[in-house]
XYZ file of C-alpha atoms in Angstrom:
656
model
C 0.056 -0.123 -0.171
C 1.393 3.422 -0.780
C 1.809 6.235 1.393
C -1.268 8.310 -0.351
C -3.645 5.570 0.501
C -2.520 5.469 4.139
C -3.209 9.151 4.545
C -6.667 8.779 3.333
C -7.611 6.071 5.444
C -6.321 8.255 8.504
C -8.399 10.873 7.530
C -11.905 9.197 6.793
C -11.036 7.628 10.434
C -10.871 10.940 12.092
C -14.201 12.659 10.654
C -16.139 9.220 11.990
C -14.571 9.682 15.283
C -15.462 13.855 15.367
C -19.122 12.925 14.450
C -19.116 10.129 16.943
C -18.096 12.689 19.401
C -20.390 15.243 18.410
C -23.117 13.178 18.751
C -22.392 12.340 22.337
C -22.181 15.885 23.518
C -25.372 17.417 25.599
C -27.447 19.835 23.714
C -26.982 22.306 26.419
C -24.130 23.674 28.268
C -25.184 22.894 31.788
C -26.245 19.561 30.907
C -22.545 19.069 29.904
C -21.123 20.285 33.499
C -23.454 18.281 35.244
C -22.705 15.075 33.233
C -19.021 15.621 33.456
C -19.107 16.611 37.126
C -17.573 14.062 39.798
C -19.864 14.631 42.309
C -22.172 12.113 44.228
C -25.762 11.796 44.330
C -26.097 13.082 47.766
C -24.042 16.290 46.289
C -25.891 16.778 43.166
C -27.610 20.292 42.610
C -30.853 19.894 41.669
C -31.638 23.577 41.470
C -29.855 24.362 38.354
C -29.722 28.123 38.763
C -26.290 28.598 37.655
C -23.575 30.260 39.058
C -25.331 33.076 40.387
C -24.922 34.776 43.852
C -28.006 34.005 45.993
C -28.054 37.166 48.156
C -29.387 38.989 45.181
C -32.772 36.865 46.026
C -32.389 37.231 49.855
C -35.670 39.146 49.969
C -37.398 37.420 47.403
C -39.813 34.537 47.262
C -37.653 32.759 44.375
C -33.986 31.917 44.445
C -33.305 32.090 40.601
C -33.968 31.017 37.173
C -33.626 27.795 35.389
C -32.358 26.760 32.177
C -35.359 27.721 30.703
C -35.544 31.088 32.357
C -38.387 30.042 34.623
C -38.445 31.132 38.527
C -37.686 28.338 41.053
C -39.610 29.008 43.740
C -38.666 28.863 47.316
C -39.743 26.244 49.475
C -40.351 27.453 53.359
C -39.503 25.614 55.805
C -41.736 26.965 58.225
C -44.236 29.938 57.832
C -43.173 31.502 61.075
C -41.337 31.033 64.328
C -44.382 29.240 66.026
C -44.269 26.662 63.664
C -40.808 26.023 64.105
C -41.269 25.927 67.781
C -44.227 23.395 67.531
C -42.045 21.438 65.125
C -38.937 21.292 67.318
C -41.591 20.183 70.109
C -43.197 17.323 68.344
C -39.845 16.212 66.498
C -37.383 14.494 68.601
C -34.965 14.644 65.579
C -34.909 18.043 65.048
C -31.457 18.775 65.707
C -30.213 16.354 62.816
C -31.970 18.539 60.145
C -29.898 20.952 58.076
C -31.035 23.342 55.567
C -29.613 23.028 51.748
C -29.933 26.280 50.571
C -28.652 25.432 47.135
C -30.680 22.910 46.306
C -33.748 24.355 48.316
C -34.499 21.552 50.453
C -34.125 20.064 54.152
C -31.676 16.991 54.675
C -31.570 14.850 57.860
C -28.053 13.654 58.713
C -27.812 10.039 59.611
C -25.578 8.326 62.589
C -22.914 7.837 59.837
C -22.817 11.249 59.072
C -22.856 12.496 62.600
C -19.883 10.517 63.374
C -17.701 11.725 60.190
C -18.331 15.382 61.213
C -17.140 14.631 64.913
C -14.078 12.858 63.888
C -13.334 15.595 61.362
C -13.889 18.237 64.372
C -11.791 16.340 66.812
C -9.012 16.115 63.978
C -9.114 12.572 62.812
C -9.753 11.463 59.464
C -13.415 11.166 57.998
C -13.328 7.586 57.723
C -11.822 5.412 60.470
C -9.400 2.974 59.420
C -8.359 -0.394 60.497
C -5.832 0.870 62.903
C -5.049 4.186 63.018
C -1.616 3.967 64.318
C -0.642 0.589 62.081
C 2.339 0.889 59.607
C 4.004 -1.782 57.811
C 7.751 -1.925 58.458
C 9.691 -3.877 55.635
C 13.274 -5.299 56.537
C 15.498 -5.077 53.667
C 18.264 -6.564 55.616
C 16.837 -9.921 55.846
C 19.657 -11.558 53.834
C 22.627 -9.592 54.622
C 25.365 -9.731 51.952
C 28.161 -9.418 54.623
C 26.512 -11.777 56.919
C 28.008 -9.733 59.978
C 26.667 -9.932 63.536
C 25.848 -6.807 65.354
C 28.156 -5.732 67.582
C 28.273 -6.047 71.529
C 27.971 -2.387 72.230
C 24.610 -1.905 70.656
C 23.376 -4.264 73.415
C 25.056 -2.483 76.308
C 23.308 0.751 78.192
C 24.492 3.667 76.865
C 27.042 5.707 78.640
C 26.210 9.030 77.011
C 22.459 8.531 78.389
C 23.576 7.770 81.695
C 25.410 11.154 82.123
C 22.645 12.841 80.988
C 20.292 11.216 83.269
C 22.789 11.896 86.175
C 22.643 15.544 85.260
C 18.914 15.605 85.227
C 18.445 13.667 88.648
C 21.226 16.070 90.006
C 19.550 19.198 89.024
C 16.081 17.731 90.681
C 17.962 17.364 93.604
C 19.321 20.794 93.584
C 16.069 22.630 92.705
C 16.988 23.658 89.563
C 15.101 21.750 87.615
C 11.084 21.541 88.629
C 8.825 18.790 87.845
C 5.218 19.555 87.207
C 5.689 23.075 88.406
C 2.637 24.858 89.797
C 0.731 26.820 86.842
C -0.265 30.270 87.434
C -3.938 30.731 87.655
C -4.847 33.965 86.524
C -7.632 35.593 89.192
C -10.858 36.608 87.262
C -12.235 39.797 88.665
C -14.930 42.482 87.981
C -13.658 45.211 86.331
C -16.922 47.189 87.462
C -16.932 46.303 90.877
C -16.190 49.698 92.323
C -17.672 51.786 89.889
C -20.942 53.435 90.176
C -23.374 53.752 87.511
C -22.918 57.418 87.227
C -19.475 57.019 86.728
C -19.962 54.606 83.649
C -22.386 56.880 81.978
C -20.049 59.942 82.669
C -17.865 58.360 80.177
C -20.426 58.826 77.510
C -21.882 61.336 78.121
C -20.746 65.102 78.226
C -20.124 66.632 81.581
C -22.966 68.181 83.119
C -23.047 72.068 83.846
C -25.577 73.402 86.494
C -27.201 75.942 85.389
C -26.601 79.659 86.565
C -28.706 80.416 89.452
C -31.238 83.187 89.266
C -30.723 86.244 91.762
C -32.907 85.882 94.740
C -35.281 88.453 95.254
C -35.011 91.372 97.746
C -37.196 93.618 100.093
C -38.147 95.486 97.266
C -39.630 92.956 95.130
C -42.118 91.999 98.637
C -45.603 92.445 98.189
C -45.776 94.538 101.140
C -42.445 96.378 100.944
C -41.450 98.884 103.663
C -42.685 102.329 103.060
C -38.995 103.560 102.278
C -39.023 101.340 99.133
C -42.246 102.891 97.733
C -41.672 105.386 94.925
C -42.986 108.878 95.203
C -44.569 110.760 92.125
C -41.341 112.449 91.124
C -39.089 108.843 91.429
C -42.275 107.230 89.684
C -41.659 109.777 86.623
C -37.751 109.810 86.877
C -38.133 105.626 86.532
C -40.257 105.994 83.758
C -37.618 108.326 81.852
C -34.846 106.585 82.419
C -33.919 103.668 79.909
C -34.710 100.143 80.662
C -31.302 99.192 80.553
C -30.088 101.970 83.189
C -32.620 101.073 85.847
C -31.907 99.752 89.097
C -34.912 97.977 89.615
C -36.787 96.385 86.757
C -40.391 97.350 88.310
C -42.011 99.861 90.137
C -42.302 98.471 93.919
C -46.290 98.406 95.056
C -48.083 97.362 98.375
C -50.891 95.240 98.485
C -52.809 94.166 101.692
C -53.018 90.305 101.096
C -50.868 87.941 98.994
C -54.083 87.212 97.172
C -54.753 90.793 96.114
C -51.393 90.458 94.135
C -52.224 90.504 90.377
C -50.402 88.423 87.970
C -47.285 89.915 86.346
C -47.266 91.970 83.159
C -44.023 91.189 82.321
C -43.733 87.330 83.134
C -43.451 86.478 79.670
C -40.725 88.851 79.325
C -38.569 87.932 82.453
C -38.939 84.323 81.310
C -37.567 85.132 78.008
C -34.577 86.975 79.721
C -34.146 84.091 82.149
C -33.713 81.896 78.727
C -31.251 84.316 77.145
C -29.159 84.048 80.413
C -29.198 80.265 80.179
C -28.256 80.480 76.451
C -25.573 82.555 76.775
C -24.007 81.396 80.075
C -20.237 80.131 79.450
C -19.826 76.498 78.946
C -17.021 76.023 81.155
C -16.135 73.581 83.904
C -13.608 74.880 86.728
C -11.059 72.181 87.534
C -10.820 71.951 91.586
C -7.465 71.116 92.421
C -7.408 69.043 95.341
C -4.250 70.521 97.458
C -3.136 70.420 100.780
C -1.685 73.508 102.752
C 1.630 71.874 102.771
C 1.901 71.685 98.935
C 2.436 75.362 98.967
C 5.089 75.557 100.827
C 8.932 75.586 99.166
C 10.627 72.543 99.921
C 13.127 73.361 102.821
C 16.568 71.076 102.663
C 17.718 69.509 106.110
C 20.283 71.407 108.013
C 22.375 68.329 107.584
C 22.844 68.954 103.933
C 23.929 72.744 104.530
C 26.968 71.868 106.647
C 29.390 72.975 107.557
C 28.125 75.430 110.113
C 29.215 75.986 113.703
C 27.357 73.656 115.910
C 29.251 73.205 119.437
C 31.582 74.547 121.838
C 35.296 73.753 121.058
C 37.139 75.626 123.749
C 37.456 78.894 126.025
C 40.275 81.435 125.898
C 42.465 82.057 128.797
C 40.740 85.709 130.602
C 42.439 88.104 131.853
C 41.738 89.846 135.176
C 38.077 90.802 134.667
C 37.883 93.173 137.772
C 40.826 95.356 136.039
C 39.628 95.116 132.339
C 35.747 95.398 132.718
C 33.239 93.807 130.423
C 33.648 93.179 126.844
C 32.774 95.811 124.033
C 34.185 94.340 120.966
C 36.133 91.484 119.296
C 37.261 91.460 115.843
C 39.690 89.218 113.673
C 42.436 89.996 111.575
C 42.162 88.811 107.872
C 44.335 86.086 107.675
C 42.378 84.520 110.782
C 45.839 84.165 113.179
C 45.191 87.219 115.493
C 41.827 87.866 117.585
C 41.785 91.071 119.137
C 39.082 91.528 122.124
C 38.273 94.943 123.425
C 37.359 95.748 127.091
C 36.710 98.432 129.141
C 40.124 99.284 130.217
C 42.043 96.930 128.207
C 42.781 95.215 124.675
C 43.999 92.124 124.658
C 45.248 89.986 121.297
C 44.941 86.345 121.326
C 46.791 83.704 119.015
C 43.558 81.538 117.588
C 45.804 78.416 117.134
C 47.057 78.145 120.920
C 44.550 80.663 122.313
C 47.639 82.375 123.894
C 47.480 85.931 124.758
C 50.104 87.713 122.723
C 49.893 91.514 123.948
C 47.895 93.422 126.203
C 47.329 96.845 126.318
C 46.011 98.604 129.099
C 44.337 102.076 129.645
C 44.279 104.231 132.663
C 41.048 104.870 134.959
C 40.482 108.070 133.491
C 40.054 106.754 130.054
C 38.426 103.875 128.397
C 38.389 101.783 125.308
C 35.330 101.423 122.948
C 35.987 99.393 120.156
C 38.432 97.840 117.629
C 38.749 96.886 114.251
C 41.215 95.154 111.554
C 42.393 96.620 108.480
C 43.289 94.492 104.927
C 46.706 95.222 105.431
C 47.032 94.247 108.997
C 46.438 97.595 110.846
C 44.664 97.670 114.050
C 42.413 100.703 115.156
C 41.530 101.054 118.718
C 38.599 103.416 119.746
C 39.348 105.368 123.103
C 38.413 108.100 125.330
C 38.673 111.544 122.864
C 40.161 109.809 119.956
C 41.541 106.499 118.567
C 44.978 105.037 117.754
C 46.342 102.584 115.276
C 48.863 99.589 116.155
C 51.029 97.655 113.758
C 50.319 93.908 113.748
C 53.384 93.076 111.711
C 56.931 93.365 112.435
C 57.991 94.945 109.156
C 56.876 98.594 108.639
C 56.868 98.611 104.941
C 53.451 96.794 105.152
C 51.675 100.105 105.631
C 52.942 102.489 103.373
C 49.830 104.697 103.951
C 51.361 105.315 107.331
C 54.465 106.571 106.121
C 52.653 108.786 103.124
C 50.165 110.282 106.158
C 53.708 111.132 108.294
C 55.101 113.139 105.231
C 51.713 114.926 105.046
C 51.425 115.791 108.728
C 54.617 117.442 108.855
C 53.686 119.812 106.012
C 50.646 120.852 108.193
C 51.394 123.921 110.525
C 51.342 123.523 113.883
C 49.538 126.447 115.055
C 46.536 125.854 112.894
C 43.281 125.650 114.301
C 42.443 122.208 113.642
C 40.196 120.358 115.945
C 41.344 117.070 115.001
C 45.267 116.380 115.951
C 47.160 113.693 114.363
C 50.252 112.307 116.006
C 52.632 109.876 114.320
C 54.816 107.656 116.346
C 56.339 105.367 113.954
C 57.632 101.765 115.865
C 58.942 98.324 114.216
C 57.861 96.476 117.051
C 54.599 94.100 116.912
C 51.273 95.675 118.328
C 53.107 99.223 118.772
C 51.057 102.589 118.476
C 52.005 104.181 114.882
C 49.819 107.167 115.623
C 47.218 108.741 117.451
C 44.095 110.613 116.257
C 42.939 112.827 119.084
C 38.922 114.976 119.095
C 37.120 116.432 121.494
C 34.555 113.439 121.953
C 34.395 109.675 122.038
C 34.038 107.576 118.989
C 31.776 104.563 119.563
C 31.784 102.596 116.484
C 34.920 102.249 113.961
C 35.466 100.473 110.359
C 38.339 100.373 107.687
C 37.642 100.761 104.324
C 38.937 98.017 101.927
C 41.746 99.646 100.889
C 42.724 100.405 104.284
C 43.144 104.087 103.947
C 40.001 105.506 104.949
C 38.108 105.119 108.249
C 34.682 105.846 109.365
C 33.963 106.427 113.092
C 30.669 107.264 114.450
C 30.324 109.653 117.566
C 26.726 109.615 118.317
C 26.894 111.956 121.639
C 28.605 114.992 120.060
C 27.732 118.840 120.864
C 28.052 119.702 117.336
C 25.599 117.429 115.415
C 27.387 117.197 112.040
C 30.438 115.707 113.651
C 28.906 112.565 114.454
C 30.101 111.275 111.340
C 33.784 111.434 110.320
C 36.056 110.027 107.503
C 39.783 110.060 108.358
C 42.101 109.418 105.471
C 46.045 107.872 106.843
C 47.626 108.652 103.749
C 46.797 112.304 103.985
C 46.367 112.602 107.714
C 43.135 114.458 107.576
C 39.490 113.961 109.013
C 36.528 115.094 106.746
C 33.031 116.107 107.459
C 31.102 114.541 104.914
C 27.460 115.734 106.495
C 27.519 119.457 107.526
C 23.955 120.052 107.972
C 23.004 117.178 110.188
C 19.579 117.504 111.647
C 19.625 117.973 115.446
C 16.571 114.819 115.799
C 19.176 112.676 114.018
C 20.661 110.082 116.075
C 23.137 107.986 114.532
C 23.917 104.443 115.667
C 26.259 103.084 113.293
C 27.940 103.653 109.825
C 29.709 101.588 107.709
C 31.548 101.412 104.228
C 30.142 99.268 101.141
C 32.526 96.485 100.751
C 32.861 97.180 97.052
C 31.278 100.714 95.941
C 31.928 104.039 97.084
C 28.558 104.177 99.073
C 27.944 104.859 103.050
C 25.503 103.031 105.040
C 24.334 105.319 107.753
C 21.848 103.708 110.211
C 19.681 105.806 112.738
C 17.306 104.674 115.220
C 14.631 103.792 112.563
C 16.026 104.055 109.273
C 18.852 103.575 106.936
C 20.235 105.935 104.730
C 22.287 105.095 101.424
C 24.964 107.965 100.542
C 26.980 108.407 97.714
C 30.308 109.673 98.121
C 31.082 110.334 94.509
C 28.187 112.328 93.821
C 27.519 113.234 97.343
C 23.663 112.580 97.747
C 21.285 110.577 99.413
C 20.777 107.350 97.059
C 17.952 105.530 98.529
C 16.347 105.331 102.431
C 15.239 101.957 103.859
C 12.372 101.626 106.182
C 13.085 99.278 108.731
C 10.094 99.634 110.963
C 11.729 98.845 114.114
C 11.476 100.852 117.389
C 15.234 101.248 117.900
C 17.771 99.578 115.455
C 21.007 98.288 117.236
C 23.411 96.987 114.679
C 24.019 96.442 110.996
C 26.149 94.332 108.426
C 26.165 94.384 104.819
C 26.844 90.884 102.691
C 30.129 90.714 101.082
C 28.221 90.869 97.561
C 27.120 94.277 98.370
C 23.378 93.206 97.309
C 21.884 92.562 100.418
C 22.192 93.759 104.455
C 21.022 92.874 107.768
C 19.946 94.951 110.651
C 19.316 94.190 114.492
C 17.125 96.022 116.971
C 16.390 96.304 120.374
C 12.770 94.965 120.008
C 14.104 91.369 119.164
C 14.165 91.678 115.229
C 16.554 90.949 112.900
C 15.491 92.842 109.320
C 16.900 91.182 105.873
C 16.891 93.957 102.998
C 17.565 93.145 99.565
C 18.555 96.620 97.987
C 17.106 95.304 94.484
C 13.621 94.737 95.849
C 12.160 97.757 97.622
C 12.802 100.229 100.778
C 11.147 97.704 103.204
C 12.536 94.758 104.683
C 12.350 91.641 102.377
C 12.027 89.456 105.628
C 11.768 89.647 109.459
C 12.959 87.416 112.068
C 12.156 87.224 115.485
C 14.207 84.370 117.142
C 15.436 86.066 120.107
C 13.499 87.023 123.611
C 15.833 90.087 124.157
C 17.638 92.899 122.193
C 19.863 92.029 119.416
C 23.804 93.146 120.077
C 25.231 92.251 116.778
C 24.873 91.007 113.126
C 27.232 89.760 110.897
C 27.939 87.767 107.686
C 30.875 85.257 106.826
C 32.722 86.540 104.002
C 33.194 82.815 102.390
C 30.351 80.777 103.549
C 26.674 81.356 103.136
C 25.969 81.972 106.830
C 24.987 84.982 108.673
C 24.606 85.219 112.311
C 22.920 87.283 115.479
C 23.492 87.342 118.905
C 21.753 88.963 121.845
C 21.426 89.601 125.667
C 19.257 86.359 125.950
C 22.407 84.270 126.064
C 21.811 82.716 122.348
C 23.414 83.006 119.073
C 21.673 82.256 115.955
C 23.367 80.794 113.131
C 21.571 80.950 109.503
C 21.800 79.852 106.109
C 21.672 82.365 103.538
C 22.037 81.387 99.916
C 22.145 84.387 97.477
C 21.813 83.661 93.559
C 23.176 85.561 90.867
C 19.583 85.301 89.275
C 17.646 88.538 89.966
C 14.699 86.469 89.518
C 15.161 84.509 92.254
C 14.796 85.470 96.051
C 17.336 84.904 98.654
C 16.834 81.775 100.524
C 17.094 82.245 104.493
C 16.847 79.291 106.626
C 17.373 79.310 110.385
C 20.140 76.394 111.272
C 21.370 76.304 115.075
C 20.943 78.223 118.087
C 23.912 78.225 120.508
C 23.720 78.856 124.133
C 25.878 79.907 126.753
C 26.513 77.629 129.852
C 25.281 80.248 132.451
C 22.973 82.099 129.788
C 25.087 84.967 130.016
C 24.587 88.208 127.935
C 26.510 87.816 124.279
C 27.848 91.276 123.627
C 29.658 90.574 120.192
C 30.194 87.895 117.879
C 32.992 86.958 114.964
C 32.898 84.798 112.040
C 36.708 83.176 111.067
C 37.440 84.700 107.543
C 38.418 81.166 106.142
C 37.111 78.582 108.508
C 33.008 77.747 109.649
C 34.099 78.906 112.923
C 32.173 81.734 115.105
C 33.995 83.402 118.214
C 31.766 84.804 121.044
C 32.219 87.310 123.721
C 30.017 87.117 126.936
C 29.354 90.058 129.371
C 31.737 88.474 131.845
C 34.354 88.256 129.607
C 34.695 84.696 128.521
C 35.723 84.452 124.758
C 34.272 80.992 123.303
C 35.205 79.280 120.010
C 32.077 77.173 118.349
C 32.938 74.902 115.701
């Protein structure tokens, strides 16, 4: 057979097969889909509506259209809930019935189907096998080609398993491994147990704002008011002529005999309308109340232990001189290096070594004269006040430490001796320690003296003078001259003390009730401070120069901040008697005050460079004398947190 004939036979065969296949195909596409489906008989789809979403026919009485575009009506299982309830009561197997929405019929599940569902829910296979845990093991080494036996080590216990077991046993014994640890059971609690219903509603509802209260009526609105509230004809005409907004009373008061005689108000509707406007225009703001204690407003005060160092106890007492001859203590002062302590008695001046408490030198005075005070300069000069003048001593051996004294001696020689000068300067230069260098004589007794920071000027205060302008004098050592800064001093002015500003050319004058700040360059009054005390007794200025303290005889200590105002920033009343002396420490934030009640009060004062922050003043310690003697004077050590005190009987104590 040739090749062409074979090709024709194959083509005829293919045509026959194609015709045969076409004859077997269903006429409808849906019939082809259902015939080719592998679904079982129970899963066969009877309602042939196609692949459409049944949600579209949810609210209609049919579920779709068939292949001939006819509606397929829904078969209702029950007409209403009552029929459903009756069916459940009568039919014991109602729980087996499952609704097939696709085929629009009810399906009753058999026991086999229920068992299959239970197995699927428990995670097993749908059909139970012969043995769920059966598996077949094929031994491929049944005939070993090498014919070797298993070694002996395969039949012995494993060494590494024994070591691992020993470690586990040891961990259980030591407590590292806990077998069956107790499980933490979370306690169930009611989260709304302590919450009231009002609080629950407040989370979802806006906060309630109470309505503004209407003003209560007064005696004018009474139906039987007093006669003084009734209008006269003139007042009535004036009330009618005024604008309604400017009227004090929105109605004319009337008087009735009985309450039942009162007619209805003509302005009732208007009053209600105005009340509604008040409620409508009321501010919808709730003010939050702060639940605070009174102690929350107080500043945080540090503990005294955090503010150390400061003097707390008595260290030792200096050796006393004969008090029957020397008299009571007037003033004490300490040198700038802290090595010499000077004590001024009535008839003697003693100098002690602060390290050994040994008396270095004592200068006695005759019975006709007495001493009033002393002060150390930064260069080592000692000014001692005495009757009708003062003297200056040398605390160093080398006189070259005081060039101002030598310049003053030269200037004094140029002054003619026959001049009518009230103040006499006598220079007696000596190189010995504590020897007199010069003496200034005046016709009255100075009571207080202070050196300037440059050690050239001295200001002395003489309250009891016949000439009122001479109560304040400024002495220049290098020029050997005495000047009177205030020529026109009032006779009623009683000057108690005068001090220099530590850095500025200013003079602070303390009177009985006020403090005056005088500029030496402009020669004018700068400020007047009002202490408000009955009688001021002592004054001290801070080393920075912006604050000062004033003590008074009426048991008060006043702190002035010069940048704040003329009145005291703070007043302290910690003493029972008058205040004798107030002082500042030169290097520590401390100041002290002593009184006739035998106590010394130590304070902490912290001054910030920020002008917006106020000074911090805190009381630290109260130092008491043994015999409760009057403390005449106190002095801080220049470099250590120590304080020296002098009692009325002449006892000099060191507190550290």
